[in-house]
Amino acid sequence: MSETSAEDRIWTVPNLLSFLRLLGVPVFFWLVLGPKADGWAIGVLAVAGFTDWLDGKIARAFNQTSRLGRLIDPAADKLYVFATVIALLLREVIPWWLVVIVLGRDLFVGCFGPVLRKYGYRALQVHFLGKAAMFNLMYAFPLLFLASHSGWYAEIARIVGWAFALWGAGLYWWAGVLYVVQVRQLVAEARRG
């Protein structure tokens, strides 16, 4: 019998953290739109952000990277961004144009997925710029959510939240453009080969 390669592992601590993060997406959505339990919703976002950082640290430190992890980690990030922007739009915390900028980038990049598969490639490695963009957005949304409440912290949260949101959206698009450039280079190499 052959041993399962390290890349094919499923049951690792980083993958467990990513699965837990995935389970938090509907919980967050329900908390924001159902009972409007904003404190709990912000807590879910904070835990999601922390576990996103932690699963990557553990994966690298203990050699627990896997194919599954490279799929579910960014999927969880995307689902959190999607759920958060939709929930905050419906609660009138963020404007529609920010939602268009963030989700439009995902649609733009998603159009190149079939091109990659046509040439035998799977999803590309997540770029550092994409991680930086996601970091900014994962901090922006809870801060903007806090800014929608009254309290001494609201104005500070609004200023810092918008700084993270605008910087994150810019980096998100920049990472998307780099992704498309990378796809074009891979396709050109495949055609030459």
PDB file of C-alpha atoms in Angstrom:
ATOM      1  CA  MET A   1       0.000   0.000   0.000  1.00  0.00           C
ATOM      2  CA  SER A   2       1.227   3.470  -0.818  1.00  0.00           C
ATOM      3  CA  GLU A   3       1.356   6.134   1.808  1.00  0.00           C
ATOM      4  CA  THR A   4      -0.694   9.298   1.311  1.00  0.00           C
ATOM      5  CA  SER A   5       1.592  12.114   0.265  1.00  0.00           C
ATOM      6  CA  ALA A   6       1.865  15.205   2.423  1.00  0.00           C
ATOM      7  CA  GLU A   7       0.104  17.226  -0.292  1.00  0.00           C
ATOM      8  CA  ASP A   8      -2.950  14.930  -0.158  1.00  0.00           C
ATOM      9  CA  ARG A   9      -3.514  15.296   3.581  1.00  0.00           C
ATOM     10  CA  ILE A  10      -6.974  16.337   4.699  1.00  0.00           C
ATOM     11  CA  TRP A  11      -6.892  16.172   8.480  1.00  0.00           C
ATOM     12  CA  THR A  12      -4.437  18.871   9.457  1.00  0.00           C
ATOM     13  CA  VAL A  13      -4.782  21.676  11.985  1.00  0.00           C
ATOM     14  CA  PRO A  14      -4.706  24.398   9.277  1.00  0.00           C
ATOM     15  CA  ASN A  15      -7.444  22.606   7.300  1.00  0.00           C
ATOM     16  CA  LEU A  16      -9.536  22.249  10.457  1.00  0.00           C
ATOM     17  CA  LEU A  17      -9.192  25.983  11.112  1.00  0.00           C
ATOM     18  CA  SER A  18     -10.232  26.728   7.514  1.00  0.00           C
ATOM     19  CA  PHE A  19     -13.271  24.414   7.832  1.00  0.00           C
ATOM     20  CA  LEU A  20     -14.269  26.180  11.052  1.00  0.00           C
ATOM     21  CA  ARG A  21     -13.882  29.506   9.278  1.00  0.00           C
ATOM     22  CA  LEU A  22     -16.171  28.254   6.504  1.00  0.00           C
ATOM     23  CA  LEU A  23     -18.784  27.268   9.086  1.00  0.00           C
ATOM     24  CA  GLY A  24     -18.644  30.790  10.496  1.00  0.00           C
ATOM     25  CA  VAL A  25     -19.804  32.397   7.226  1.00  0.00           C
ATOM     26  CA  PRO A  26     -23.527  31.530   7.561  1.00  0.00           C
ATOM     27  CA  VAL A  27     -23.364  32.219  11.298  1.00  0.00           C
ATOM     28  CA  PHE A  28     -22.028  35.718  10.617  1.00  0.00           C
ATOM     29  CA  PHE A  29     -24.633  36.348   7.912  1.00  0.00           C
ATOM     30  CA  TRP A  30     -27.450  35.241  10.218  1.00  0.00           C
ATOM     31  CA  LEU A  31     -26.157  37.327  13.150  1.00  0.00           C
ATOM     32  CA  VAL A  32     -26.039  40.495  11.030  1.00  0.00           C
ATOM     33  CA  LEU A  33     -29.365  40.073   9.244  1.00  0.00           C
ATOM     34  CA  GLY A  34     -31.420  38.003  11.688  1.00  0.00           C
ATOM     35  CA  PRO A  35     -31.188  39.063  15.316  1.00  0.00           C
ATOM     36  CA  LYS A  36     -28.811  41.936  14.451  1.00  0.00           C
ATOM     37  CA  ALA A  37     -26.444  40.724  17.143  1.00  0.00           C
ATOM     38  CA  ASP A  38     -23.674  43.033  15.973  1.00  0.00           C
ATOM     39  CA  GLY A  39     -21.275  42.350  18.827  1.00  0.00           C
ATOM     40  CA  TRP A  40     -21.359  38.627  18.135  1.00  0.00           C
ATOM     41  CA  ALA A  41     -21.064  39.228  14.379  1.00  0.00           C
ATOM     42  CA  ILE A  42     -17.960  41.369  14.865  1.00  0.00           C
ATOM     43  CA  GLY A  43     -16.595  38.629  17.142  1.00  0.00           C
ATOM     44  CA  VAL A  44     -17.116  36.045  14.378  1.00  0.00           C
ATOM     45  CA  LEU A  45     -15.251  38.301  11.920  1.00  0.00           C
ATOM     46  CA  ALA A  46     -12.419  38.800  14.407  1.00  0.00           C
ATOM     47  CA  VAL A  47     -12.079  35.051  14.978  1.00  0.00           C
ATOM     48  CA  ALA A  48     -12.172  34.476  11.202  1.00  0.00           C
ATOM     49  CA  GLY A  49      -9.391  37.001  10.668  1.00  0.00           C
ATOM     50  CA  PHE A  50      -7.272  35.500  13.443  1.00  0.00           C
ATOM     51  CA  THR A  51      -7.739  31.903  12.244  1.00  0.00           C
ATOM     52  CA  ASP A  52      -6.916  32.983   8.679  1.00  0.00           C
ATOM     53  CA  TRP A  53      -3.563  34.252   9.920  1.00  0.00           C
ATOM     54  CA  LEU A  54      -3.075  31.284  12.270  1.00  0.00           C
ATOM     55  CA  ASP A  55      -3.742  28.509   9.746  1.00  0.00           C
ATOM     56  CA  GLY A  56      -1.063  29.893   7.420  1.00  0.00           C
ATOM     57  CA  LYS A  57       1.445  30.206  10.252  1.00  0.00           C
ATOM     58  CA  ILE A  58       0.816  26.636  11.435  1.00  0.00           C
ATOM     59  CA  ALA A  59       0.892  25.226   7.902  1.00  0.00           C
ATOM     60  CA  ARG A  60       4.306  26.732   7.229  1.00  0.00           C
ATOM     61  CA  ALA A  61       5.805  26.158  10.679  1.00  0.00           C
ATOM     62  CA  PHE A  62       4.803  22.476  10.938  1.00  0.00           C
ATOM     63  CA  ASN A  63       4.919  21.557   7.238  1.00  0.00           C
ATOM     64  CA  GLN A  64       1.150  21.003   7.082  1.00  0.00           C
ATOM     65  CA  THR A  65       0.492  22.594   3.712  1.00  0.00           C
ATOM     66  CA  SER A  66      -1.812  20.628   1.439  1.00  0.00           C
ATOM     67  CA  ARG A  67      -3.731  20.849  -1.816  1.00  0.00           C
ATOM     68  CA  LEU A  68      -6.989  20.999   0.111  1.00  0.00           C
ATOM     69  CA  GLY A  69      -5.677  23.823   2.275  1.00  0.00           C
ATOM     70  CA  ARG A  70      -4.692  25.839  -0.792  1.00  0.00           C
ATOM     71  CA  LEU A  71      -8.300  25.494  -1.984  1.00  0.00           C
ATOM     72  CA  ILE A  72     -10.358  26.017   1.157  1.00  0.00           C
ATOM     73  CA  ASP A  73      -8.297  28.816   2.708  1.00  0.00           C
ATOM     74  CA  PRO A  74      -8.846  31.314  -0.142  1.00  0.00           C
ATOM     75  CA  ALA A  75     -12.416  29.989  -0.595  1.00  0.00           C
ATOM     76  CA  ALA A  76     -13.179  30.839   3.029  1.00  0.00           C
ATOM     77  CA  ASP A  77     -11.668  34.300   2.543  1.00  0.00           C
ATOM     78  CA  LYS A  78     -13.790  34.924  -0.548  1.00  0.00           C
ATOM     79  CA  LEU A  79     -16.959  33.697   1.153  1.00  0.00           C
ATOM     80  CA  TYR A  80     -16.334  35.964   4.132  1.00  0.00           C
ATOM     81  CA  VAL A  81     -15.788  38.951   1.881  1.00  0.00           C
ATOM     82  CA  PHE A  82     -18.927  38.129  -0.125  1.00  0.00           C
ATOM     83  CA  ALA A  83     -21.100  37.553   2.955  1.00  0.00           C
ATOM     84  CA  THR A  84     -19.728  40.622   4.685  1.00  0.00           C
ATOM     85  CA  VAL A  85     -20.183  43.079   1.824  1.00  0.00           C
ATOM     86  CA  ILE A  86     -23.709  41.809   1.101  1.00  0.00           C
ATOM     87  CA  ALA A  87     -24.735  41.863   4.777  1.00  0.00           C
ATOM     88  CA  LEU A  88     -23.245  45.314   5.362  1.00  0.00           C
ATOM     89  CA  LEU A  89     -24.848  46.624   2.163  1.00  0.00           C
ATOM     90  CA  LEU A  90     -28.246  45.302   3.259  1.00  0.00           C
ATOM     91  CA  ARG A  91     -27.767  46.946   6.660  1.00  0.00           C
ATOM     92  CA  GLU A  92     -26.731  50.189   4.866  1.00  0.00           C
ATOM     93  CA  VAL A  93     -23.325  50.229   6.556  1.00  0.00           C
ATOM     94  CA  ILE A  94     -21.322  50.423   3.313  1.00  0.00           C
ATOM     95  CA  PRO A  95     -22.261  52.021  -0.024  1.00  0.00           C
ATOM     96  CA  TRP A  96     -23.147  50.023  -3.128  1.00  0.00           C
ATOM     97  CA  TRP A  97     -20.088  51.295  -5.033  1.00  0.00           C
ATOM     98  CA  LEU A  98     -17.707  49.589  -2.588  1.00  0.00           C
ATOM     99  CA  VAL A  99     -19.590  46.324  -3.110  1.00  0.00           C
ATOM    100  CA  VAL A 100     -19.287  46.748  -6.904  1.00  0.00           C
ATOM    101  CA  ILE A 101     -15.535  47.410  -6.630  1.00  0.00           C
ATOM    102  CA  VAL A 102     -14.868  44.364  -4.428  1.00  0.00           C
ATOM    103  CA  LEU A 103     -17.195  41.865  -6.100  1.00  0.00           C
ATOM    104  CA  GLY A 104     -16.428  43.214  -9.588  1.00  0.00           C
ATOM    105  CA  ARG A 105     -12.797  42.305  -9.090  1.00  0.00           C
ATOM    106  CA  ASP A 106     -13.754  38.721  -8.244  1.00  0.00           C
ATOM    107  CA  LEU A 107     -15.927  38.492 -11.364  1.00  0.00           C
ATOM    108  CA  PHE A 108     -13.118  39.947 -13.467  1.00  0.00           C
ATOM    109  CA  VAL A 109     -10.557  37.446 -12.186  1.00  0.00           C
ATOM    110  CA  GLY A 110     -13.076  34.580 -12.268  1.00  0.00           C
ATOM    111  CA  CYS A 111     -13.464  35.011 -16.026  1.00  0.00           C
ATOM    112  CA  PHE A 112      -9.914  33.737 -16.455  1.00  0.00           C
ATOM    113  CA  GLY A 113     -10.494  30.467 -14.576  1.00  0.00           C
ATOM    114  CA  PRO A 114     -11.780  28.603 -17.659  1.00  0.00           C
ATOM    115  CA  VAL A 115      -8.759  29.815 -19.640  1.00  0.00           C
ATOM    116  CA  LEU A 116      -6.429  28.348 -17.010  1.00  0.00           C
ATOM    117  CA  ARG A 117      -8.254  25.011 -17.030  1.00  0.00           C
ATOM    118  CA  LYS A 118      -8.230  24.895 -20.838  1.00  0.00           C
ATOM    119  CA  TYR A 119      -4.441  24.901 -20.730  1.00  0.00           C
ATOM    120  CA  GLY A 120      -4.230  22.352 -17.943  1.00  0.00           C
ATOM    121  CA  TYR A 121      -3.611  24.671 -15.019  1.00  0.00           C
ATOM    122  CA  ARG A 122      -5.473  24.737 -11.745  1.00  0.00           C
ATOM    123  CA  ALA A 123      -5.827  27.753  -9.500  1.00  0.00           C
ATOM    124  CA  LEU A 124      -2.679  29.825  -9.293  1.00  0.00           C
ATOM    125  CA  GLN A 125      -0.693  30.296  -6.122  1.00  0.00           C
ATOM    126  CA  VAL A 126      -2.054  33.109  -3.982  1.00  0.00           C
ATOM    127  CA  HIS A 127       0.148  36.175  -4.407  1.00  0.00           C
ATOM    128  CA  PHE A 128       1.461  38.178  -1.435  1.00  0.00           C
ATOM    129  CA  LEU A 129      -0.381  41.225  -2.756  1.00  0.00           C
ATOM    130  CA  GLY A 130      -3.659  39.299  -2.665  1.00  0.00           C
ATOM    131  CA  LYS A 131      -2.994  38.304   0.933  1.00  0.00           C
ATOM    132  CA  ALA A 132      -2.236  41.924   1.834  1.00  0.00           C
ATOM    133  CA  ALA A 133      -5.476  43.036   0.158  1.00  0.00           C
ATOM    134  CA  MET A 134      -7.475  40.410   2.036  1.00  0.00           C
ATOM    135  CA  PHE A 135      -5.812  41.433   5.299  1.00  0.00           C
ATOM    136  CA  ASN A 136      -6.880  45.041   4.721  1.00  0.00           C
ATOM    137  CA  LEU A 137     -10.450  44.110   3.790  1.00  0.00           C
ATOM    138  CA  MET A 138     -10.831  41.732   6.744  1.00  0.00           C
ATOM    139  CA  TYR A 139      -9.926  44.633   9.043  1.00  0.00           C
ATOM    140  CA  ALA A 140     -11.930  47.240   7.127  1.00  0.00           C
ATOM    141  CA  PHE A 141     -15.327  45.568   7.372  1.00  0.00           C
ATOM    142  CA  PRO A 142     -15.486  45.066  11.137  1.00  0.00           C
ATOM    143  CA  LEU A 143     -14.235  48.632  11.640  1.00  0.00           C
ATOM    144  CA  LEU A 144     -16.854  50.046   9.269  1.00  0.00           C
ATOM    145  CA  PHE A 145     -19.435  47.938  11.073  1.00  0.00           C
ATOM    146  CA  LEU A 146     -18.327  49.455  14.395  1.00  0.00           C
ATOM    147  CA  ALA A 147     -18.446  52.912  12.835  1.00  0.00           C
ATOM    148  CA  SER A 148     -22.151  52.458  12.083  1.00  0.00           C
ATOM    149  CA  HIS A 149     -22.892  52.399  15.814  1.00  0.00           C
ATOM    150  CA  SER A 150     -22.907  55.274  18.246  1.00  0.00           C
ATOM    151  CA  GLY A 151     -20.123  55.505  20.767  1.00  0.00           C
ATOM    152  CA  TRP A 152     -16.795  57.155  21.409  1.00  0.00           C
ATOM    153  CA  TYR A 153     -15.092  54.649  19.083  1.00  0.00           C
ATOM    154  CA  ALA A 154     -17.336  55.232  16.037  1.00  0.00           C
ATOM    155  CA  GLU A 155     -15.418  58.131  14.465  1.00  0.00           C
ATOM    156  CA  ILE A 156     -12.026  56.469  14.943  1.00  0.00           C
ATOM    157  CA  ALA A 157     -13.403  53.207  13.524  1.00  0.00           C
ATOM    158  CA  ARG A 158     -14.844  55.097  10.536  1.00  0.00           C
ATOM    159  CA  ILE A 159     -11.539  56.792   9.647  1.00  0.00           C
ATOM    160  CA  VAL A 160      -9.382  53.706  10.116  1.00  0.00           C
ATOM    161  CA  GLY A 161     -12.013  51.433   8.521  1.00  0.00           C
ATOM    162  CA  TRP A 162     -12.210  53.541   5.362  1.00  0.00           C
ATOM    163  CA  ALA A 163      -8.422  53.695   5.159  1.00  0.00           C
ATOM    164  CA  PHE A 164      -8.262  49.888   5.274  1.00  0.00           C
ATOM    165  CA  ALA A 165     -11.200  49.582   2.826  1.00  0.00           C
ATOM    166  CA  LEU A 166      -9.777  51.889   0.180  1.00  0.00           C
ATOM    167  CA  TRP A 167      -6.251  50.553   0.485  1.00  0.00           C
ATOM    168  CA  GLY A 168      -7.570  46.972   0.484  1.00  0.00           C
ATOM    169  CA  ALA A 169      -9.780  47.548  -2.569  1.00  0.00           C
ATOM    170  CA  GLY A 170      -6.858  49.072  -4.455  1.00  0.00           C
ATOM    171  CA  LEU A 171      -4.551  46.195  -3.567  1.00  0.00           C
ATOM    172  CA  TYR A 172      -7.314  43.716  -4.395  1.00  0.00           C
ATOM    173  CA  TRP A 173      -7.571  45.068  -7.942  1.00  0.00           C
ATOM    174  CA  TRP A 174      -3.808  45.296  -8.304  1.00  0.00           C
ATOM    175  CA  ALA A 175      -3.495  41.640  -7.277  1.00  0.00           C
ATOM    176  CA  GLY A 176      -6.260  40.805  -9.771  1.00  0.00           C
ATOM    177  CA  VAL A 177      -4.383  42.503 -12.606  1.00  0.00           C
ATOM    178  CA  LEU A 178      -1.185  40.638 -11.657  1.00  0.00           C
ATOM    179  CA  TYR A 179      -3.195  37.398 -11.677  1.00  0.00           C
ATOM    180  CA  VAL A 180      -4.380  38.116 -15.235  1.00  0.00           C
ATOM    181  CA  VAL A 181      -0.817  38.932 -16.330  1.00  0.00           C
ATOM    182  CA  GLN A 182       0.306  35.607 -14.859  1.00  0.00           C
ATOM    183  CA  VAL A 183      -2.488  33.774 -16.708  1.00  0.00           C
ATOM    184  CA  ARG A 184      -1.452  35.424 -19.991  1.00  0.00           C
ATOM    185  CA  GLN A 185       2.177  34.371 -19.440  1.00  0.00           C
ATOM    186  CA  LEU A 186       1.166  30.764 -18.714  1.00  0.00           C
ATOM    187  CA  VAL A 187      -1.061  30.631 -21.787  1.00  0.00           C
ATOM    188  CA  ALA A 188       1.720  32.089 -23.979  1.00  0.00           C
ATOM    189  CA  GLU A 189       4.161  29.454 -22.638  1.00  0.00           C
ATOM    190  CA  ALA A 190       1.635  26.675 -23.236  1.00  0.00           C
ATOM    191  CA  ARG A 191       1.081  27.805 -26.818  1.00  0.00           C
ATOM    192  CA  ARG A 192       4.812  27.910 -27.494  1.00  0.00           C
ATOM    193  CA  GLY A 193       5.320  24.454 -25.948  1.00  0.00           C
TER     194      GLY A 193
END
